[in-house]
Coordinates of C-alpha atoms (C1' of nucleotides) in Angstrom, one line a residue:
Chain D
X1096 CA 205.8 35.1 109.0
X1097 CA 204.3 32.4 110.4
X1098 CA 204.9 28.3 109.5
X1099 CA 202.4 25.8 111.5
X1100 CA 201.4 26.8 114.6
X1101 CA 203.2 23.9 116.7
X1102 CA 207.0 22.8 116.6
X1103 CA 206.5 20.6 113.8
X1104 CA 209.5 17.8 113.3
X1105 CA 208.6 17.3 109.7
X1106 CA 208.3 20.8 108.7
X1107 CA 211.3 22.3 107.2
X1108 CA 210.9 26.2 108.2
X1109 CA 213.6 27.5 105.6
X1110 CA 212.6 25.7 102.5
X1111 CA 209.0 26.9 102.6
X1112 CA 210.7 30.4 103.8
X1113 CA 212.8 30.1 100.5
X1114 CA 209.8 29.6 98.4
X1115 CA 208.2 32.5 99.6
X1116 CA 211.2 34.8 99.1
X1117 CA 211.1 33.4 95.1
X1118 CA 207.7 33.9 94.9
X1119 CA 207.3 37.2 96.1
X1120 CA 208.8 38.8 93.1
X1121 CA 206.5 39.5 90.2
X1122 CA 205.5 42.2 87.5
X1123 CA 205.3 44.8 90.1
X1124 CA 208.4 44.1 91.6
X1125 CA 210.5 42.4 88.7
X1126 CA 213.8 43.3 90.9
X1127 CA 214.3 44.2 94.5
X1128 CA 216.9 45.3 97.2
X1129 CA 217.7 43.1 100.2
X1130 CA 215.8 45.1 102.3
X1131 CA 212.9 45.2 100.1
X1132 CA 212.7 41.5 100.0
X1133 CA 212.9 41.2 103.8
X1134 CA 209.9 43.6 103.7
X1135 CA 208.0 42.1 101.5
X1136 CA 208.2 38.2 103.6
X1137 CA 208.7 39.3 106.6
X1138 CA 211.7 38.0 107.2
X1139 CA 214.6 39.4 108.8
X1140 CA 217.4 41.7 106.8
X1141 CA 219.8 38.7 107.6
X1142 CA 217.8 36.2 106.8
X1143 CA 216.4 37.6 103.7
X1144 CA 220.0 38.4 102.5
X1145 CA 221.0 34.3 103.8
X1146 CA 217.9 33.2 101.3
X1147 CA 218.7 35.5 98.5
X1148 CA 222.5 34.8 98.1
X1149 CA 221.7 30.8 98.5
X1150 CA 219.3 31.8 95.4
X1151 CA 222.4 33.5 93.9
X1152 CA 224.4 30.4 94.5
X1153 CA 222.4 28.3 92.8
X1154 CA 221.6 30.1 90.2
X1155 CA 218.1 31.0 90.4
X1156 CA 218.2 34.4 91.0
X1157 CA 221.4 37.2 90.2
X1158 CA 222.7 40.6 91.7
X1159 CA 223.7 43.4 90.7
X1160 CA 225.2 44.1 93.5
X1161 CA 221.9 45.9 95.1
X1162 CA 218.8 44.6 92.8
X1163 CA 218.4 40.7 92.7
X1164 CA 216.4 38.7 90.3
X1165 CA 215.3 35.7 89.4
X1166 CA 216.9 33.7 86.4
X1167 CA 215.4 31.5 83.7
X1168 CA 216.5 28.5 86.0
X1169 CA 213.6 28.9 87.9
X1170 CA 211.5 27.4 85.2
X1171 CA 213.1 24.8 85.8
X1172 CA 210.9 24.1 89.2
X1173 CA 207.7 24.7 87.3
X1174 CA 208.7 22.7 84.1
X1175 CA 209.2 19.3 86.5
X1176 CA 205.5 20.2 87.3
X1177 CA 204.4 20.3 83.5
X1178 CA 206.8 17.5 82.2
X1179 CA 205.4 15.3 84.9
X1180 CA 201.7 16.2 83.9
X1181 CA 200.6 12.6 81.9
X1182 CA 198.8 15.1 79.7
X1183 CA 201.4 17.8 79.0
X1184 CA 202.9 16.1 75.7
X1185 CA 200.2 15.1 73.8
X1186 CA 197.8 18.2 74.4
X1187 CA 199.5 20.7 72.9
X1188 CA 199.5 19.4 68.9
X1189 CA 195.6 18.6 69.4
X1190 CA 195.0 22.5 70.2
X1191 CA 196.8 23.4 67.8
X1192 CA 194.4 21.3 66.1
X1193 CA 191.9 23.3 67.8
X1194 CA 193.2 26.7 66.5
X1195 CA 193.4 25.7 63.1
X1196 CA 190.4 24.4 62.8
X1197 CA 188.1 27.4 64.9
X1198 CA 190.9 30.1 64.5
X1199 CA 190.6 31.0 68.0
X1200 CA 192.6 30.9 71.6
X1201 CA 192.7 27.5 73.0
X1202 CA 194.0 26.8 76.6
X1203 CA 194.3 24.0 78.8
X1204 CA 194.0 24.1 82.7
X1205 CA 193.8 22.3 86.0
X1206 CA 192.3 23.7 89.3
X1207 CA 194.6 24.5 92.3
X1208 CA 192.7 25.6 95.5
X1209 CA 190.4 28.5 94.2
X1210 CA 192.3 29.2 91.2
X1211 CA 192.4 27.8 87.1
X1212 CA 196.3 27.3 86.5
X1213 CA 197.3 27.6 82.5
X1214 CA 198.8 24.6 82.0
X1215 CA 198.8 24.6 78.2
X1216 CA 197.5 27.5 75.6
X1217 CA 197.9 28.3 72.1
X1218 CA 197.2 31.9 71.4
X1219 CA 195.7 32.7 68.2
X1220 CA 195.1 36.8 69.3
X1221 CA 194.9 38.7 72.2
X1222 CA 191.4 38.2 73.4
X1223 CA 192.3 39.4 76.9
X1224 CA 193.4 42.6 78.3
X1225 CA 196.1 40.4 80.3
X1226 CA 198.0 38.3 79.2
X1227 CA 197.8 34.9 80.0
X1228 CA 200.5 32.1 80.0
X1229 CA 201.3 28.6 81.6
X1230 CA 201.4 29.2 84.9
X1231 CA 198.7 32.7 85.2
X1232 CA 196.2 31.9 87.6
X1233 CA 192.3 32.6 87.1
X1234 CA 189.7 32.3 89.4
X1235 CA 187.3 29.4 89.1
X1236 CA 183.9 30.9 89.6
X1237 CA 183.7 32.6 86.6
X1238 CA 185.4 31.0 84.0
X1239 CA 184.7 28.6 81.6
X1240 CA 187.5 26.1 82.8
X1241 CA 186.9 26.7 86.0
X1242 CA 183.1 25.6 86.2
X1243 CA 184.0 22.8 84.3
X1244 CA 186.4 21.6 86.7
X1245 CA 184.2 22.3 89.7
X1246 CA 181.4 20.7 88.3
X1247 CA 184.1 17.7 88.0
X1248 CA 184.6 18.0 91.7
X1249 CA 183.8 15.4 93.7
X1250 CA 181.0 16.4 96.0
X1251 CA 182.7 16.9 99.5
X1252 CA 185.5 18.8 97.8
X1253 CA 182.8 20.9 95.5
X1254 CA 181.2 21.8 99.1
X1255 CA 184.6 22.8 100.3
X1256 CA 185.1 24.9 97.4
X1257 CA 182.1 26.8 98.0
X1258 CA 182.7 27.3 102.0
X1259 CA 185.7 28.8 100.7
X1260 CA 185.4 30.8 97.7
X1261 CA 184.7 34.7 98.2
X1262 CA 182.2 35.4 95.3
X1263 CA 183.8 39.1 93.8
X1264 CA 182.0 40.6 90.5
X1265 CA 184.3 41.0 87.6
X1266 CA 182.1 42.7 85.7
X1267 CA 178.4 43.3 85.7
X1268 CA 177.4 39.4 83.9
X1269 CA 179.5 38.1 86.6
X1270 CA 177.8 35.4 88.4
X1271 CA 178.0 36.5 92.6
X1272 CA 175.4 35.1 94.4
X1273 CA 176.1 31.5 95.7
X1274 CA 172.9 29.6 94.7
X1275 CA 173.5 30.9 91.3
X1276 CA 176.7 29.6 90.9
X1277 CA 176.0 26.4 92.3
X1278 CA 173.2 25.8 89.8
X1279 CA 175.7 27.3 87.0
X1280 CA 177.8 24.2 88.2
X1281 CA 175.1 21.7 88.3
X1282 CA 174.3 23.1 84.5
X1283 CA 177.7 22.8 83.6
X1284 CA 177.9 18.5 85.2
X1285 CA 174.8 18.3 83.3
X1286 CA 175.5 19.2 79.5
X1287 CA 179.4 18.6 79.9
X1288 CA 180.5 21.6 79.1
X1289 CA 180.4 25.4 80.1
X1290 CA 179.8 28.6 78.5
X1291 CA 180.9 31.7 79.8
X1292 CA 179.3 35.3 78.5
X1293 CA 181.7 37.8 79.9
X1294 CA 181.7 36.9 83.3
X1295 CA 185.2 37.6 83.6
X1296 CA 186.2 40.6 81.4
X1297 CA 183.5 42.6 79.3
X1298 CA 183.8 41.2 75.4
X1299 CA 185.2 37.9 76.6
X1300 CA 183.4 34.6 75.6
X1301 CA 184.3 31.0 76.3
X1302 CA 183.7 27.8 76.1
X1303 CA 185.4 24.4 78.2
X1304 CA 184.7 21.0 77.9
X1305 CA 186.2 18.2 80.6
X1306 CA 189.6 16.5 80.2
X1307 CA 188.9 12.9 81.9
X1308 CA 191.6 10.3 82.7
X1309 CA 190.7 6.4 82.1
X1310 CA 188.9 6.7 85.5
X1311 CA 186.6 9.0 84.2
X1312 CA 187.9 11.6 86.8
X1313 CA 188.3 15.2 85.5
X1314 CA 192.1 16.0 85.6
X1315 CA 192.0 19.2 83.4
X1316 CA 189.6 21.3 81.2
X1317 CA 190.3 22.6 77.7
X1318 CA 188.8 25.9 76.1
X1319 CA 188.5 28.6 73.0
X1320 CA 188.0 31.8 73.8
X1321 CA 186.5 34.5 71.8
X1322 CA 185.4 38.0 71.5
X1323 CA 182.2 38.5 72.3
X1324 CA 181.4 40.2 69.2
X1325 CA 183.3 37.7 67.1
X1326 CA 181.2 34.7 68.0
X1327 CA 177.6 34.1 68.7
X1328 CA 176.7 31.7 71.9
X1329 CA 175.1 30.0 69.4
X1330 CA 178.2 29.7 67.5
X1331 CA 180.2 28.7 70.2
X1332 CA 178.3 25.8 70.6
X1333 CA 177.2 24.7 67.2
X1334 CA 180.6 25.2 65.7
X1335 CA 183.0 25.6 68.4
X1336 CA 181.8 22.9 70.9
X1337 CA 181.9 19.7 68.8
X1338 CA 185.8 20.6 68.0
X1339 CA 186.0 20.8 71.8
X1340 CA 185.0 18.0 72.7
X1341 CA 186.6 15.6 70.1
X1342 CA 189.8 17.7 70.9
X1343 CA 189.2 16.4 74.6
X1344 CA 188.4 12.8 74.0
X1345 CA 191.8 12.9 71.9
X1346 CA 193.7 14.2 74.9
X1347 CA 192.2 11.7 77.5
X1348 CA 192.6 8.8 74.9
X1349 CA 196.2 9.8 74.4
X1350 CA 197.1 9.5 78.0
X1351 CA 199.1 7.1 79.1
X1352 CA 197.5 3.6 81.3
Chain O
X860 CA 225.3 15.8 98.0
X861 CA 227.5 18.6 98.7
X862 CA 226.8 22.1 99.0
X863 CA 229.7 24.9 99.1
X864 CA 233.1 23.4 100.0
X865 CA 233.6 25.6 103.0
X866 CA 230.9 26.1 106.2
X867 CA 229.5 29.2 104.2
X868 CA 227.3 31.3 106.7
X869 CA 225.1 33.2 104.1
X870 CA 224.6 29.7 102.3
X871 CA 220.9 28.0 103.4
X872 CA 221.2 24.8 102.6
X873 CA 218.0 23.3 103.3
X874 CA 216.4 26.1 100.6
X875 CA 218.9 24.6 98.5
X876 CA 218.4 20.5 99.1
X877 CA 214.6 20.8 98.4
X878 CA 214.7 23.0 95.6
X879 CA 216.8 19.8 94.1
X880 CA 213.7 17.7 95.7
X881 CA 211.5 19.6 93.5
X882 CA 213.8 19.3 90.2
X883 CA 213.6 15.5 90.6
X884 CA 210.7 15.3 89.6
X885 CA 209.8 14.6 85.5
X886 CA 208.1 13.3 82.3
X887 CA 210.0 9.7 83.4
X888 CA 209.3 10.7 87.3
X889 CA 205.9 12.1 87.4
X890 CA 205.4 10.6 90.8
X891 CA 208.0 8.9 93.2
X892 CA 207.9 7.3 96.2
X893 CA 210.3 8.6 99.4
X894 CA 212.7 6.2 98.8
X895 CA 212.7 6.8 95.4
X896 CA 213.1 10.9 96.1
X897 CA 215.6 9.9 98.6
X898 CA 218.1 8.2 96.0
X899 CA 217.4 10.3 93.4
X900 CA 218.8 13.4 95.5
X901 CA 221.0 11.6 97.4
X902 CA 219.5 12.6 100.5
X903 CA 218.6 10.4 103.4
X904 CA 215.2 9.2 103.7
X905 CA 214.2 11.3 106.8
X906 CA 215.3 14.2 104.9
X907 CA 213.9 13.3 101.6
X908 CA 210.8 12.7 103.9
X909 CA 211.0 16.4 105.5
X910 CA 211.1 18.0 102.6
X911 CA 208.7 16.7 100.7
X912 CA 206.3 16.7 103.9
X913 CA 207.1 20.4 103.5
X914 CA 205.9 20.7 100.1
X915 CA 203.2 19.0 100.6
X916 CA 202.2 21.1 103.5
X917 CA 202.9 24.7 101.3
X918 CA 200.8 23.0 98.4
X919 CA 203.6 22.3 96.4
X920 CA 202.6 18.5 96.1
X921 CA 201.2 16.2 97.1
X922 CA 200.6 12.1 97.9
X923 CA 198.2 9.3 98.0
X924 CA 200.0 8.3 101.2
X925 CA 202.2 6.6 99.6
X926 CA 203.3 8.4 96.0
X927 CA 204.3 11.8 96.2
X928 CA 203.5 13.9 93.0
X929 CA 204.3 17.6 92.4
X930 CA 201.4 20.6 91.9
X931 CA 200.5 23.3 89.9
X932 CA 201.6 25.8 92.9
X933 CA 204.8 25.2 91.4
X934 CA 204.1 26.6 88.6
X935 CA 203.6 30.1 90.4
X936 CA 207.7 30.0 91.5
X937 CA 208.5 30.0 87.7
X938 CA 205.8 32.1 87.1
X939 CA 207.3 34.6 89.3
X940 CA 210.1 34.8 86.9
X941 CA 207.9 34.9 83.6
X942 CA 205.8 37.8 85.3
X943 CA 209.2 40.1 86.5
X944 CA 210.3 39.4 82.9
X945 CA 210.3 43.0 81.1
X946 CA 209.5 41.6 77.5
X947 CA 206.6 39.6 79.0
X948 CA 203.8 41.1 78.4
X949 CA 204.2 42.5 75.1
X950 CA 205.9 39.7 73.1
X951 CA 203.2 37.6 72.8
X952 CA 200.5 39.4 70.7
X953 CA 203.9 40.5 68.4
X954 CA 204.7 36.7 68.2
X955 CA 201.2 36.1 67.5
X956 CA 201.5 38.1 64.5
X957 CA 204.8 36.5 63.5
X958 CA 202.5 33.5 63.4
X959 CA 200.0 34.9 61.8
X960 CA 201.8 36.4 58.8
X961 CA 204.3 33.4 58.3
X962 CA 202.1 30.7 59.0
X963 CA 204.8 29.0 61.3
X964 CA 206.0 28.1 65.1
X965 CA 207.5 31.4 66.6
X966 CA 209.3 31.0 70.2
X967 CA 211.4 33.8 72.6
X968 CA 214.0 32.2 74.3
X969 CA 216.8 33.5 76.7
X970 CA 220.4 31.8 77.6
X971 CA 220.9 30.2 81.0
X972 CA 224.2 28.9 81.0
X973 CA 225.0 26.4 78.2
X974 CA 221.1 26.2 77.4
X975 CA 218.7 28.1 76.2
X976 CA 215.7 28.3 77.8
X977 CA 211.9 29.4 76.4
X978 CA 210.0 32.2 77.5
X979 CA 207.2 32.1 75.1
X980 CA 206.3 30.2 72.4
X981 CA 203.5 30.5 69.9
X982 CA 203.2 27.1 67.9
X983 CA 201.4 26.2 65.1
X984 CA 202.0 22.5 64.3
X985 CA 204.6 20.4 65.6
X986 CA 207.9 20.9 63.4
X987 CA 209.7 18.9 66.3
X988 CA 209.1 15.5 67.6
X989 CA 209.8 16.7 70.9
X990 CA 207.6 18.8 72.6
X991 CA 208.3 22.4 74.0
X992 CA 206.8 24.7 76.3
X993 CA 207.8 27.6 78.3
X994 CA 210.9 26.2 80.6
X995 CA 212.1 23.6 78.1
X996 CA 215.5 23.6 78.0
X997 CA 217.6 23.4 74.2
X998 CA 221.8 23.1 74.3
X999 CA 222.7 26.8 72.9
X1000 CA 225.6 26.4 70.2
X1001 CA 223.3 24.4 67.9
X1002 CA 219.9 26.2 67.9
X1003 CA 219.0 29.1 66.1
X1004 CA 218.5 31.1 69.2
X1005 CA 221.3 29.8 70.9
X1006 CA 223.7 31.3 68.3
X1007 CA 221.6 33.9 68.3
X1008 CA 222.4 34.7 72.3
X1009 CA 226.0 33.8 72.1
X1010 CA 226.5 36.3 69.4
X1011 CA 225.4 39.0 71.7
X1012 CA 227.1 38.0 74.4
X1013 CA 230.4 39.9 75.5
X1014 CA 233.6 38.4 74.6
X1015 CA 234.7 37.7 78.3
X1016 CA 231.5 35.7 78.8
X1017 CA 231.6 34.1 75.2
X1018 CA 234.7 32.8 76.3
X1019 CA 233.8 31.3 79.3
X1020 CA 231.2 29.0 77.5
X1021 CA 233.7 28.0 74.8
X1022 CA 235.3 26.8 77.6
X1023 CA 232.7 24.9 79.0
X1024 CA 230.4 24.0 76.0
X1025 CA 230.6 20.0 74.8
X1026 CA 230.0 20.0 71.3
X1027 CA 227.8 16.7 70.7
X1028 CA 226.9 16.0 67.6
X1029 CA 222.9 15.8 67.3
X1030 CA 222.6 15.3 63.4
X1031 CA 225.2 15.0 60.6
X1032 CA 224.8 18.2 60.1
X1033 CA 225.7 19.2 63.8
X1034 CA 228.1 21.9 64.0
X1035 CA 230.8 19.6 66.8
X1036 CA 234.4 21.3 66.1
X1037 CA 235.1 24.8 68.4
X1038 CA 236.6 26.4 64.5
X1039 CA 233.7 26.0 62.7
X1040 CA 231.3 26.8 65.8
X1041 CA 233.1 29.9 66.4
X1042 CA 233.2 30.9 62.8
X1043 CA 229.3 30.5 63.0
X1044 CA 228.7 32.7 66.0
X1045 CA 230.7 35.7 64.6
X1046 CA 228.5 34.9 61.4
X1047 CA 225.8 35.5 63.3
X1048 CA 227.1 38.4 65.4
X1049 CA 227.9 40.2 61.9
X1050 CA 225.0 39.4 60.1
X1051 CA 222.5 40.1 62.7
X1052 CA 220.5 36.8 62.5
X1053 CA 221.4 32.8 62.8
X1054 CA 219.9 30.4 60.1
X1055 CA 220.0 27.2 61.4
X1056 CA 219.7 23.8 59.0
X1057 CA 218.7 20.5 60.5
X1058 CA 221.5 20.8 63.1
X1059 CA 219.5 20.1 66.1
X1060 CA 216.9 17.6 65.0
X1061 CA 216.8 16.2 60.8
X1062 CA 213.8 18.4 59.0
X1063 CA 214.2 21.1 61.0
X1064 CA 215.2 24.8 59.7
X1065 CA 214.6 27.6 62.4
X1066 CA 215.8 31.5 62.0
X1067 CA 216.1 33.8 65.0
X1068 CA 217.0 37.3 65.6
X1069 CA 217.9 39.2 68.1
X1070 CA 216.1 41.2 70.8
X1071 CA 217.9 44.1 72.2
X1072 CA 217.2 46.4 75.4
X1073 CA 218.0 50.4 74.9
X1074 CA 221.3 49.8 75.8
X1075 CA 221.5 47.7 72.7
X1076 CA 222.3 44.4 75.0
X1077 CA 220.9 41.4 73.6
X1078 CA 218.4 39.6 76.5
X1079 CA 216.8 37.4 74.2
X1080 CA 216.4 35.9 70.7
X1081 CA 213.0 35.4 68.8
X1082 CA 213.2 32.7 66.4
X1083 CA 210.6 31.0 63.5
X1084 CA 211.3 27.0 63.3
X1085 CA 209.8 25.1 60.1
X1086 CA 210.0 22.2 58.5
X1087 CA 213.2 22.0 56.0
X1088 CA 211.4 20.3 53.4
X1089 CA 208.3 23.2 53.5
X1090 CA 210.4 26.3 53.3
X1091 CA 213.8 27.3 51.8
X1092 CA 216.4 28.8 53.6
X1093 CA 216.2 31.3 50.8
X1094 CA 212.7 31.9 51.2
X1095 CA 213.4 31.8 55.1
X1096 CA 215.9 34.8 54.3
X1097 CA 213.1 36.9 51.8
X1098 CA 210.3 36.3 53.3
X1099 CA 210.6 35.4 56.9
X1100 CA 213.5 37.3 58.0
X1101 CA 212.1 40.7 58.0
X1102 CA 209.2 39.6 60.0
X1103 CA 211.5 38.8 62.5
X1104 CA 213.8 42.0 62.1
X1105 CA 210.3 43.9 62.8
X1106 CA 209.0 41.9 65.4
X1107 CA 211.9 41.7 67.4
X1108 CA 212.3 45.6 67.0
X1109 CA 208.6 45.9 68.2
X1110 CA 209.3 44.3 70.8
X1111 CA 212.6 46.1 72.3
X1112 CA 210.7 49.9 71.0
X1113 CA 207.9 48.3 73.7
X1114 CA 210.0 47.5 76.5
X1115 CA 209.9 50.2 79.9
X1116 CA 212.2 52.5 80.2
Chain M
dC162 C1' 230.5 69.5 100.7
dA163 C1' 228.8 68.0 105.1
dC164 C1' 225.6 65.6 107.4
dA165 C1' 221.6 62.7 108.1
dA166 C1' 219.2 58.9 106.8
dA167 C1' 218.8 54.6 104.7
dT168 C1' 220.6 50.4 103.4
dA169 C1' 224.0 46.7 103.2
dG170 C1' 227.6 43.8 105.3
dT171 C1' 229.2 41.3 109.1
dT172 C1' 229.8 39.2 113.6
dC173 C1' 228.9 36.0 117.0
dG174 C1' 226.5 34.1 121.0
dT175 C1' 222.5 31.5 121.0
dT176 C1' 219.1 28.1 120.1
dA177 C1' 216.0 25.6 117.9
dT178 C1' 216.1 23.6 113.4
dG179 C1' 217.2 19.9 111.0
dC180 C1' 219.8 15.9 111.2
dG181 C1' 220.3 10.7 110.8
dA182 C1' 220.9 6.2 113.1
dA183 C1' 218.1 3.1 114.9
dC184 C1' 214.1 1.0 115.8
dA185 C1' 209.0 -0.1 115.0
dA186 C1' 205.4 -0.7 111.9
dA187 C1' 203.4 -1.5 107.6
dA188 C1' 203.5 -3.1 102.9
dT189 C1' 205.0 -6.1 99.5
dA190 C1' 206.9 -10.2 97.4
dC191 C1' 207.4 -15.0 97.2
Chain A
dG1411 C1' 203.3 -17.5 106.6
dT1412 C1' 207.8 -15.6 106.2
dA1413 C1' 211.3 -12.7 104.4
dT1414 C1' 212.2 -8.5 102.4
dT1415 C1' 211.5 -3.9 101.5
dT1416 C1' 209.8 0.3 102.5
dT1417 C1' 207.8 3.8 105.4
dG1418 C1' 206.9 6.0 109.9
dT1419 C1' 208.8 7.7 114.0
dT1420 C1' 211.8 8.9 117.7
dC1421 C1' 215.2 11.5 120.0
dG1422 C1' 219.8 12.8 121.3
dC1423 C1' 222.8 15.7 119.1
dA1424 C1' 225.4 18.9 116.2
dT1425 C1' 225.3 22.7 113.8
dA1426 C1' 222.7 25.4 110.6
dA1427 C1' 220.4 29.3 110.8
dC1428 C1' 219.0 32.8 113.6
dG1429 C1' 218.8 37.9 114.7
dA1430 C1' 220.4 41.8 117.5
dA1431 C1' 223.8 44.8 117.3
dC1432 C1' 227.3 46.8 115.3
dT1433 C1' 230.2 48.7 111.3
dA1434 C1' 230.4 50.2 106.6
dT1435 C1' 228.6 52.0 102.5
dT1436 C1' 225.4 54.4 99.7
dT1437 C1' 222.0 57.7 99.0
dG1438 C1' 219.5 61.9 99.8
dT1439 C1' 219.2 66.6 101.3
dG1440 C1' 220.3 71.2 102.4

DNA sequence: CACAAATAGTTCGTTATGCGAACAAAATAC
DNA sequence: GTATTTTGTTCGCATAACGAACTATTTGTG
């Protein structure tokens, strides 16, 4: 496993070793052995076993004597990320708002490299064949949030973004070809908001609107999300988008100076 | 800041000092400076520095050069958890039910140490002035869930926390002497669900109930929360109750093998 | 039950990781 | 402009963390 390529004085090689071992469990792999873990990062059996009983130790992960894994106290890492977000207090009774008022899913998310990160969602039914919470990670490309908050980008980090991203269909709507997506973007900067017709899952249909701060910078993007069948496009932007987009305003006027 | 008492070779403690780096930040310390991070942790500035050049570095956070500001990468460490989680995936669209029939908050929380700690939530409107999301922590003895937890926990363990709990009074109607606290958790162990009245926060009346595992353990407690001047804890007994009995069963009849 | 294979626990010599005091540089406050 | 505070950087040093190699235990197989 490799860290920066040079001897780096201000690179601490066993905290980001650390991270990795905590992040490399999942669904798939809810509980592992030592040596599974030291497969999985690369790591050494002793250095894997070093990681995982300082993990122990603290508290974030347990044993059974053979399986580890993780405890609830390692929400506690991600929940300094959300309690710090200026947004995170004030968004979630204005989509419930949202819900009450469209009877649909409403989510809030921020971009991270390629990737939409839930920060915020209120379920109303399961409009996905996975299930989604804060912290799942989407790609940006196709969906609704995501094109909002690319279209947000500013443009050197937009052209980054597209040197980058690895345009994979989801299903057969899905937007792959690079001059289509960039004028799906430019659409979405245009009107100020986004519409998404099962790009990312067959029957799925959404709709995202901006989150700016005082600077007028987009920080997050909000959406409801529908079945397909449910909701006309038309719908979705006669009824659905006008809720939206107050429901955004109210977040961004709520935040703090 | 002190790690283990003795040199302890398995012990890593640079894993462990910026994992603490990490947890400093919050809703009153969205962003710090290195000094700032420094004294918070008690580390020394070049250290503070390292480590949060580190995290920085991994995408963990970042800085305006002179600010340092956690991101949503760090979300994916608790995510980690959520995902290895074996009640996951199927509580939500249960919860969402819950929600659905009772017209209230519904939230699945599990105990970490004296806390409890949510998994899940489904919310409806804001029955607390505080906010809560997936990682917020609640003290344990005086929330419905928390009773809920301690009930199922064995005695040896139970013990342990009436040894360490601090009973602090949170409303007049607190529940703050060990008798009466001890009484209530063998209430709740014999009835099989924890009504809780205005004990953590005035106005507030939450039920939970247990959910079990096939070996009958108890891993987490499901709970509804309303306001005590819209519902009766007699109505919360009638009508809400079985909800939760079924739900909670749904859940544990859906969890693997 | 015996044996082989796999995995975990431990040791310890080694080294490079991470340390922090001290200084320089930059930013901030007055 | 000066004083103060904060940040950036260096580098000698101590030890934290390393991993190979071994022992011990567990698991799987015939």
């Amino acid at each position: 496993m490799t860290g920066p390529q040079d001897t780096d004085k201000d690179y601490v090689q066993s905290l980001a070793r650390g991270l990795e071992v905590i992040r490399t469990f999942s669904r798939y792999k809810p509980r592992m052995t030592l040596s599974e873990v030291a497969q999985q990062t690369g790591l050494t059996r002793a250095a894997a076993r070093r990681f995982l009983l300082t993990l122990v130790r603290e508290n974030y992960a347990e044993t059974d004597g053979k399986h580890f894994s993780l405890r609830p106290k390692v929400l506690d890492l991600g929940f300094s990320y959300l309690s710090a977000l200026p947004m995170w207090e004030v968004a979630q009774p204005i989509m419930r708002d949202v819900v009450n008022s469209l009877q649909e899913s409403c989510s809030l998310a921020v971009l991270d490299g390629l990737d939409i990160v839930y920060v915020a969602r209120v379920p109303t039914e399961r409009v996905m064949t996975i299930g989604l919470a804060i912290g799942s990670r989407l790609p940006a490309f196709c969906t609704s949030m995501g094109r909002t908050l690319l279209a947000g980008l500013p443009p050197r980090e937009l052209a980054v973004y597209y040197d980058r991203v690895k345009l994979e269909r989801r299903t057969p709507q899905t937007v792959a070809n690079m001059v289509a997506l960039k004028d799906a973007v430019e659409a979405s900067r245009r009107q100020g908001y986004t519409l998404i017709d099962q790009e990312l899952e067959m029957g799925l249909r959404s709709i995202a609107v901006p989150v700016r701060n005082r600077r007028s910078e987009v920080i997050a993007a909000l959406n409801v999300g529908t079945q397909a069948g449910r909701t006309s496009a038309d719908t979705m932007k006669t009824r659905f988008l006008p809720v939206l987009i107050d429901a955004g305003e109210r977040i961004a006027a709520s935040l703090p100076h």
